[in-house]
């Protein structure tokens, strides 16, 4: 897992817990005290618990609250039934629960150590000036997504030597978003906005190309990508800083957060006693 990967699951995990029914407090530690919103066989959900479990930016209203509480009732009934059947005592399930606990604590730590990351307007303006033209265009691409860096490097070498991009894409690409060899729809520069799960490095690599060119190997969460720019069209006369500012701030904050996480991890690794024994997996 890379440091970049560590920053991604926090919102997803919070939303998953919330949408699963906000979780049940039974046998899971003390509840946050406050007005009780619903009770199922003595298992209560309080107002502070609901607020603490709601994803950032989610607003509880009179209109959506009944549906939220009904989902919590259903989830709690199934949770109580799982306990009645003793599922939580099974070793494999205990291992999964431990993993969920670890992931949650990691995400909470990441949120706390990156919460004060700020990027000044001068840095935002510098980024805008470096990438200004890109915000006026939309592009269409084809790509090859590979699972390992060695195969990606070999594929890039073949493409540089004149191999057919579409042919290699059909033979090798493991792309789950585009059918191997297929072209994308036109899309704008904001595809790299990390607030929407995008990767700025991928977007920057794409929009730096001219039609017909391919990128170097670009590591990403989807795999190792080689991207071909099929077409680029201008969709606005001139992009303004005001239009791009929110996206730029998100990109630079994301990268600053990665640097903070990397610094913390480097310090922790220097102090830790780490023993790697990969061969032990094959001795079982």
CSV table of C-alpha atoms in Angstrom, one decimal:
chain,number,residue,atom,x,y,z
A,1,UNK,CA,0.0,0.0,0.0
A,2,UNK,CA,1.4,3.4,-1.0
A,3,UNK,CA,1.1,6.6,1.0
A,4,UNK,CA,-1.3,7.8,-1.7
A,5,UNK,CA,-3.6,4.8,-1.1
A,6,UNK,CA,-3.7,5.6,2.6
A,7,UNK,CA,-5.5,8.9,2.0
A,8,UNK,CA,-8.3,7.5,-0.1
A,9,UNK,CA,-10.5,5.2,2.0
A,10,UNK,CA,-11.4,7.6,4.8
A,11,UNK,CA,-14.6,9.1,3.3
A,12,UNK,CA,-15.5,5.8,1.7
A,13,UNK,CA,-15.3,4.0,5.1
A,14,UNK,CA,-17.3,6.7,6.9
A,15,UNK,CA,-20.0,6.6,4.3
A,16,UNK,CA,-20.1,2.8,4.3
A,17,UNK,CA,-20.6,2.7,8.1
A,18,UNK,CA,-23.3,5.4,7.9
A,19,UNK,CA,-25.2,3.9,5.0
A,20,UNK,CA,-25.0,0.4,6.5
A,21,UNK,CA,-27.4,1.7,9.2
A,22,UNK,CA,-25.1,3.7,11.4
A,23,UNK,CA,-23.9,0.6,13.3
A,24,UNK,CA,-25.3,-0.8,16.5
A,25,UNK,CA,-24.0,0.1,20.0
A,26,UNK,CA,-24.9,-3.2,21.6
A,27,UNK,CA,-21.8,-5.0,23.0
A,28,UNK,CA,-19.6,-2.5,21.2
A,29,UNK,CA,-18.7,0.0,24.0
A,30,UNK,CA,-20.4,3.0,25.6
A,31,UNK,CA,-22.8,5.0,23.6
A,32,UNK,CA,-22.6,8.8,23.2
A,33,UNK,CA,-25.2,10.1,25.6
A,34,UNK,CA,-28.0,12.3,24.5
A,35,UNK,CA,-31.6,12.2,23.3
A,36,UNK,CA,-32.6,8.7,22.1
A,37,UNK,CA,-33.9,8.7,18.5
A,38,UNK,CA,-34.7,5.0,18.3
A,39,UNK,CA,-34.5,1.8,20.4
A,40,UNK,CA,-34.5,-1.8,19.3
A,41,UNK,CA,-34.7,-4.4,22.1
A,42,UNK,CA,-32.9,-2.0,24.3
A,43,UNK,CA,-30.3,-1.1,21.8
A,44,UNK,CA,-30.4,2.7,21.4
A,45,UNK,CA,-29.2,5.3,18.9
A,46,UNK,CA,-28.8,8.8,20.2
A,47,UNK,CA,-28.6,12.1,18.5
A,48,UNK,CA,-24.8,12.5,19.2
A,49,UNK,CA,-24.1,9.0,17.8
A,50,UNK,CA,-26.0,9.8,14.6
A,51,UNK,CA,-24.1,13.1,14.2
A,52,UNK,CA,-20.7,11.4,14.8
A,53,UNK,CA,-21.4,8.7,12.2
A,54,UNK,CA,-22.8,11.0,9.5
A,55,UNK,CA,-20.3,11.6,6.6
A,56,UNK,CA,-18.8,15.1,6.5
A,57,UNK,CA,-21.2,17.4,4.6
A,58,UNK,CA,-24.2,15.2,5.1
A,59,UNK,CA,-27.2,17.0,6.5
A,60,UNK,CA,-29.9,15.2,8.6
A,61,UNK,CA,-33.3,16.7,7.8
A,62,UNK,CA,-36.9,16.1,8.8
A,63,UNK,CA,-37.4,14.5,5.4
A,64,UNK,CA,-34.5,12.0,5.4
A,65,UNK,CA,-34.4,11.2,9.1
A,66,UNK,CA,-37.3,8.7,9.1
A,67,UNK,CA,-35.6,6.7,6.3
A,68,UNK,CA,-32.2,6.8,8.2
A,69,UNK,CA,-33.8,5.5,11.4
A,70,UNK,CA,-35.8,2.8,9.6
A,71,UNK,CA,-32.5,1.6,8.0
A,72,UNK,CA,-30.9,1.6,11.4
A,73,UNK,CA,-33.7,-0.5,12.8
A,74,UNK,CA,-33.2,-3.1,10.0
A,75,UNK,CA,-29.5,-3.1,10.5
A,76,UNK,CA,-29.8,-3.5,14.2
A,77,UNK,CA,-32.2,-6.3,14.0
A,78,UNK,CA,-29.8,-8.2,11.7
A,79,UNK,CA,-26.9,-7.4,13.9
A,80,UNK,CA,-28.7,-8.7,17.0
A,81,UNK,CA,-29.6,-11.9,15.0
A,82,UNK,CA,-25.9,-12.3,14.0
A,83,UNK,CA,-24.9,-12.1,17.7
A,84,UNK,CA,-27.6,-14.6,18.6
A,85,UNK,CA,-26.1,-17.0,16.2
A,86,UNK,CA,-22.6,-16.4,17.6
A,87,UNK,CA,-21.1,-15.2,14.3
A,88,UNK,CA,-18.8,-12.8,16.2
A,89,UNK,CA,-17.1,-15.8,17.8
A,90,UNK,CA,-15.9,-17.3,14.5
A,91,UNK,CA,-12.1,-16.8,14.0
A,92,UNK,CA,-12.4,-15.7,10.4
A,93,UNK,CA,-15.0,-13.1,11.3
A,94,UNK,CA,-13.0,-11.9,14.2
A,95,UNK,CA,-10.1,-11.4,11.9
A,96,UNK,CA,-12.2,-9.3,9.5
A,97,UNK,CA,-13.6,-7.2,12.4
A,98,UNK,CA,-10.1,-6.6,13.7
A,99,UNK,CA,-9.1,-5.4,10.2
A,100,UNK,CA,-12.1,-3.0,10.0
A,101,UNK,CA,-11.1,-1.6,13.4
A,102,UNK,CA,-7.5,-1.1,12.3
A,103,UNK,CA,-8.6,0.6,9.0
A,104,UNK,CA,-10.9,2.9,10.9
A,105,UNK,CA,-8.2,4.0,13.3
A,106,UNK,CA,-5.8,4.5,10.5
A,107,UNK,CA,-8.3,6.7,8.7
A,108,UNK,CA,-9.0,8.7,11.8
A,109,UNK,CA,-5.3,9.3,12.3
A,110,UNK,CA,-4.9,10.4,8.7
A,111,UNK,CA,-7.8,12.8,9.1
A,112,UNK,CA,-6.3,14.3,12.2
A,113,UNK,CA,-2.7,14.7,10.9
A,114,UNK,CA,-3.9,16.3,7.6
A,115,UNK,CA,-6.8,18.3,8.8
A,116,UNK,CA,-4.8,21.6,9.1
A,117,UNK,CA,-3.1,21.3,5.7
A,118,UNK,CA,-3.5,24.6,3.9
A,119,UNK,CA,-2.3,25.9,0.5
A,120,UNK,CA,-1.8,29.6,-0.1
A,121,UNK,CA,-3.3,31.5,-3.0
A,122,UNK,CA,0.1,32.3,-4.4
A,123,UNK,CA,0.8,28.5,-4.8
A,124,UNK,CA,-2.6,28.0,-6.3
A,125,UNK,CA,-2.0,30.8,-8.8
A,126,UNK,CA,1.4,29.4,-9.7
A,127,UNK,CA,-0.2,26.0,-10.5
A,128,UNK,CA,-3.0,27.7,-12.5
A,129,UNK,CA,-0.4,29.6,-14.6
A,130,UNK,CA,1.5,26.4,-15.3
A,131,UNK,CA,-1.6,24.5,-16.4
A,132,UNK,CA,-3.9,27.3,-17.5
A,133,UNK,CA,-4.5,26.1,-21.1
A,134,UNK,CA,-5.4,22.6,-19.9
A,135,UNK,CA,-8.6,24.0,-18.3
A,136,UNK,CA,-9.9,25.2,-21.6
A,137,UNK,CA,-9.8,21.7,-23.3
A,138,UNK,CA,-11.6,18.4,-23.2
A,139,UNK,CA,-9.9,15.2,-24.3
A,140,UNK,CA,-10.6,11.7,-25.5
A,141,UNK,CA,-8.3,8.9,-24.6
A,142,UNK,CA,-7.5,5.2,-24.9
A,143,UNK,CA,-5.4,3.4,-22.3
A,144,UNK,CA,-3.7,0.3,-21.2
A,145,UNK,CA,-3.9,-0.6,-17.5
A,146,UNK,CA,-1.5,-3.3,-16.2
A,147,UNK,CA,-1.1,-4.9,-12.8
A,148,UNK,CA,2.7,-4.8,-12.6
A,149,UNK,CA,5.4,-2.3,-13.4
A,150,UNK,CA,7.6,-4.7,-15.4
A,151,UNK,CA,4.9,-5.6,-17.8
A,152,UNK,CA,4.0,-1.9,-18.1
A,153,UNK,CA,7.6,-1.0,-18.9
A,154,UNK,CA,7.9,-3.8,-21.5
A,155,UNK,CA,4.6,-2.7,-23.1
A,156,UNK,CA,5.7,1.0,-23.2
A,157,UNK,CA,9.0,-0.1,-24.9
A,158,UNK,CA,7.0,-2.0,-27.5
A,159,UNK,CA,4.8,1.0,-28.2
A,160,UNK,CA,7.8,3.3,-28.5
A,161,UNK,CA,9.2,0.9,-31.0
A,162,UNK,CA,6.0,1.1,-33.1
A,163,UNK,CA,3.6,-1.6,-31.8
A,164,UNK,CA,-0.1,-1.0,-32.3
A,165,UNK,CA,-1.7,0.6,-29.3
A,166,UNK,CA,-5.2,-0.9,-29.8
A,167,UNK,CA,-3.8,-4.4,-30.4
A,168,UNK,CA,-1.8,-4.4,-27.2
A,169,UNK,CA,-4.7,-2.9,-25.3
A,170,UNK,CA,-6.9,-5.7,-26.4
A,171,UNK,CA,-4.3,-8.3,-25.5
A,172,UNK,CA,-3.1,-7.0,-22.2
A,173,UNK,CA,-5.2,-4.2,-20.6
A,174,UNK,CA,-6.9,-5.0,-17.4
A,175,UNK,CA,-9.0,-1.8,-17.5
A,176,UNK,CA,-12.2,-2.1,-15.6
A,177,UNK,CA,-13.6,1.3,-16.7
A,178,UNK,CA,-12.9,1.1,-20.5
A,179,UNK,CA,-13.2,-2.1,-22.5
A,180,UNK,CA,-9.8,-3.0,-23.7
A,181,UNK,CA,-8.9,-0.9,-26.8
A,182,UNK,CA,-12.0,1.3,-26.5
A,183,UNK,CA,-11.9,5.1,-26.5
A,184,UNK,CA,-13.3,7.2,-23.7
A,185,UNK,CA,-15.9,10.0,-24.1
A,186,UNK,CA,-14.6,13.6,-24.0
A,187,UNK,CA,-13.8,14.8,-20.5
A,188,UNK,CA,-12.5,18.0,-18.9
A,189,UNK,CA,-9.5,18.6,-16.7
A,190,UNK,CA,-11.4,18.1,-13.5
A,191,UNK,CA,-11.1,14.4,-13.9
A,192,UNK,CA,-8.0,14.7,-11.7
A,193,UNK,CA,-9.9,16.3,-8.8
A,194,UNK,CA,-9.1,14.1,-5.7
A,195,UNK,CA,-12.4,15.2,-4.1
A,196,UNK,CA,-14.1,13.0,-6.7
A,197,UNK,CA,-11.6,10.1,-6.5
A,198,UNK,CA,-9.4,11.4,-9.3
A,199,UNK,CA,-5.7,11.3,-9.6
A,200,UNK,CA,-4.0,14.7,-10.4
A,201,UNK,CA,-0.9,12.9,-11.8
A,202,UNK,CA,-2.9,11.0,-14.3
A,203,UNK,CA,-4.8,14.1,-15.4
A,204,UNK,CA,-1.6,16.2,-15.7
A,205,UNK,CA,0.0,13.4,-17.8
A,206,UNK,CA,-3.0,13.3,-20.2
A,207,UNK,CA,-3.5,17.0,-20.7
A,208,UNK,CA,0.3,17.5,-21.4
A,209,UNK,CA,0.0,15.3,-24.5
A,210,UNK,CA,-0.8,16.2,-28.1
A,211,UNK,CA,-3.1,14.1,-30.2
A,212,UNK,CA,-1.6,10.7,-31.0
A,213,UNK,CA,1.0,10.9,-28.2
A,214,UNK,CA,1.3,8.4,-25.3
A,215,UNK,CA,2.3,8.9,-21.8
A,216,UNK,CA,5.1,7.2,-19.9
A,217,UNK,CA,4.0,4.6,-17.4
A,218,UNK,CA,1.8,6.4,-14.9
A,219,UNK,CA,1.3,4.6,-11.5
A,220,UNK,CA,-2.2,5.0,-10.2
A,221,UNK,CA,-4.7,3.3,-7.9
A,222,UNK,CA,-6.1,1.4,-10.9
A,223,UNK,CA,-2.8,0.0,-11.9
A,224,UNK,CA,0.1,1.1,-14.1
A,225,UNK,CA,-1.4,3.1,-16.9
A,226,UNK,CA,-0.1,3.9,-20.4
A,227,UNK,CA,-2.5,6.5,-22.0
A,228,UNK,CA,-2.9,7.6,-25.6
A,229,UNK,CA,-4.5,11.0,-26.4
A,230,UNK,CA,-6.9,10.3,-29.2
A,231,UNK,CA,-8.2,13.9,-29.5
A,232,UNK,CA,-8.1,17.2,-27.8
A,233,UNK,CA,-10.7,20.0,-28.4
A,234,UNK,CA,-10.9,23.5,-27.0
A,235,UNK,CA,-14.3,24.1,-25.3
A,236,UNK,CA,-13.8,27.6,-23.9
A,237,UNK,CA,-11.9,30.6,-25.1
A,238,UNK,CA,-9.9,31.2,-21.9
A,239,UNK,CA,-10.1,29.5,-18.5
A,240,UNK,CA,-10.2,31.7,-15.4
A,241,UNK,CA,-8.6,31.2,-12.0
A,242,UNK,CA,-11.9,31.6,-10.3
A,243,UNK,CA,-13.3,28.6,-12.3
A,244,UNK,CA,-10.4,26.4,-11.5
A,245,UNK,CA,-9.6,27.5,-8.0
A,246,UNK,CA,-11.5,24.9,-6.0
A,247,UNK,CA,-10.0,22.0,-8.0
A,248,UNK,CA,-6.5,23.5,-7.8
A,249,UNK,CA,-6.8,23.9,-4.0
A,250,UNK,CA,-8.0,20.3,-3.7
A,251,UNK,CA,-5.1,19.0,-5.8
A,252,UNK,CA,-2.5,21.0,-3.9
A,253,UNK,CA,-4.0,20.2,-0.5
A,254,UNK,CA,-4.0,16.5,-1.5
A,255,UNK,CA,-0.4,16.6,-2.4
A,256,UNK,CA,0.6,18.5,0.8
A,257,UNK,CA,-1.3,15.8,2.8
A,258,UNK,CA,0.6,13.1,1.0
A,259,UNK,CA,3.8,14.8,2.0
A,260,UNK,CA,2.7,15.0,5.6
A,261,UNK,CA,1.7,11.4,5.7
A,262,UNK,CA,5.1,10.4,4.1
A,263,UNK,CA,6.9,12.4,6.7
A,264,UNK,CA,5.1,10.7,9.6
A,265,UNK,CA,5.6,7.3,8.0
A,266,UNK,CA,9.3,7.9,7.5
A,267,UNK,CA,9.7,8.8,11.1
A,268,UNK,CA,7.7,5.8,12.3
A,269,UNK,CA,9.7,3.4,10.1
A,270,UNK,CA,13.0,4.8,11.4
A,271,UNK,CA,11.9,4.1,15.0
A,272,UNK,CA,10.2,0.7,14.3
A,273,UNK,CA,11.7,-2.8,14.4
A,274,UNK,CA,10.4,-4.3,11.1
A,275,UNK,CA,11.0,-7.9,10.1
A,276,UNK,CA,9.9,-9.1,6.6
A,277,UNK,CA,9.5,-12.8,6.2
A,278,UNK,CA,7.7,-13.4,2.9
A,279,UNK,CA,8.9,-17.0,2.6
A,280,UNK,CA,6.8,-17.9,5.6
A,281,UNK,CA,3.7,-17.6,3.5
A,282,UNK,CA,4.8,-20.6,1.4
A,283,UNK,CA,5.7,-22.7,4.4
A,284,UNK,CA,2.2,-23.1,5.7
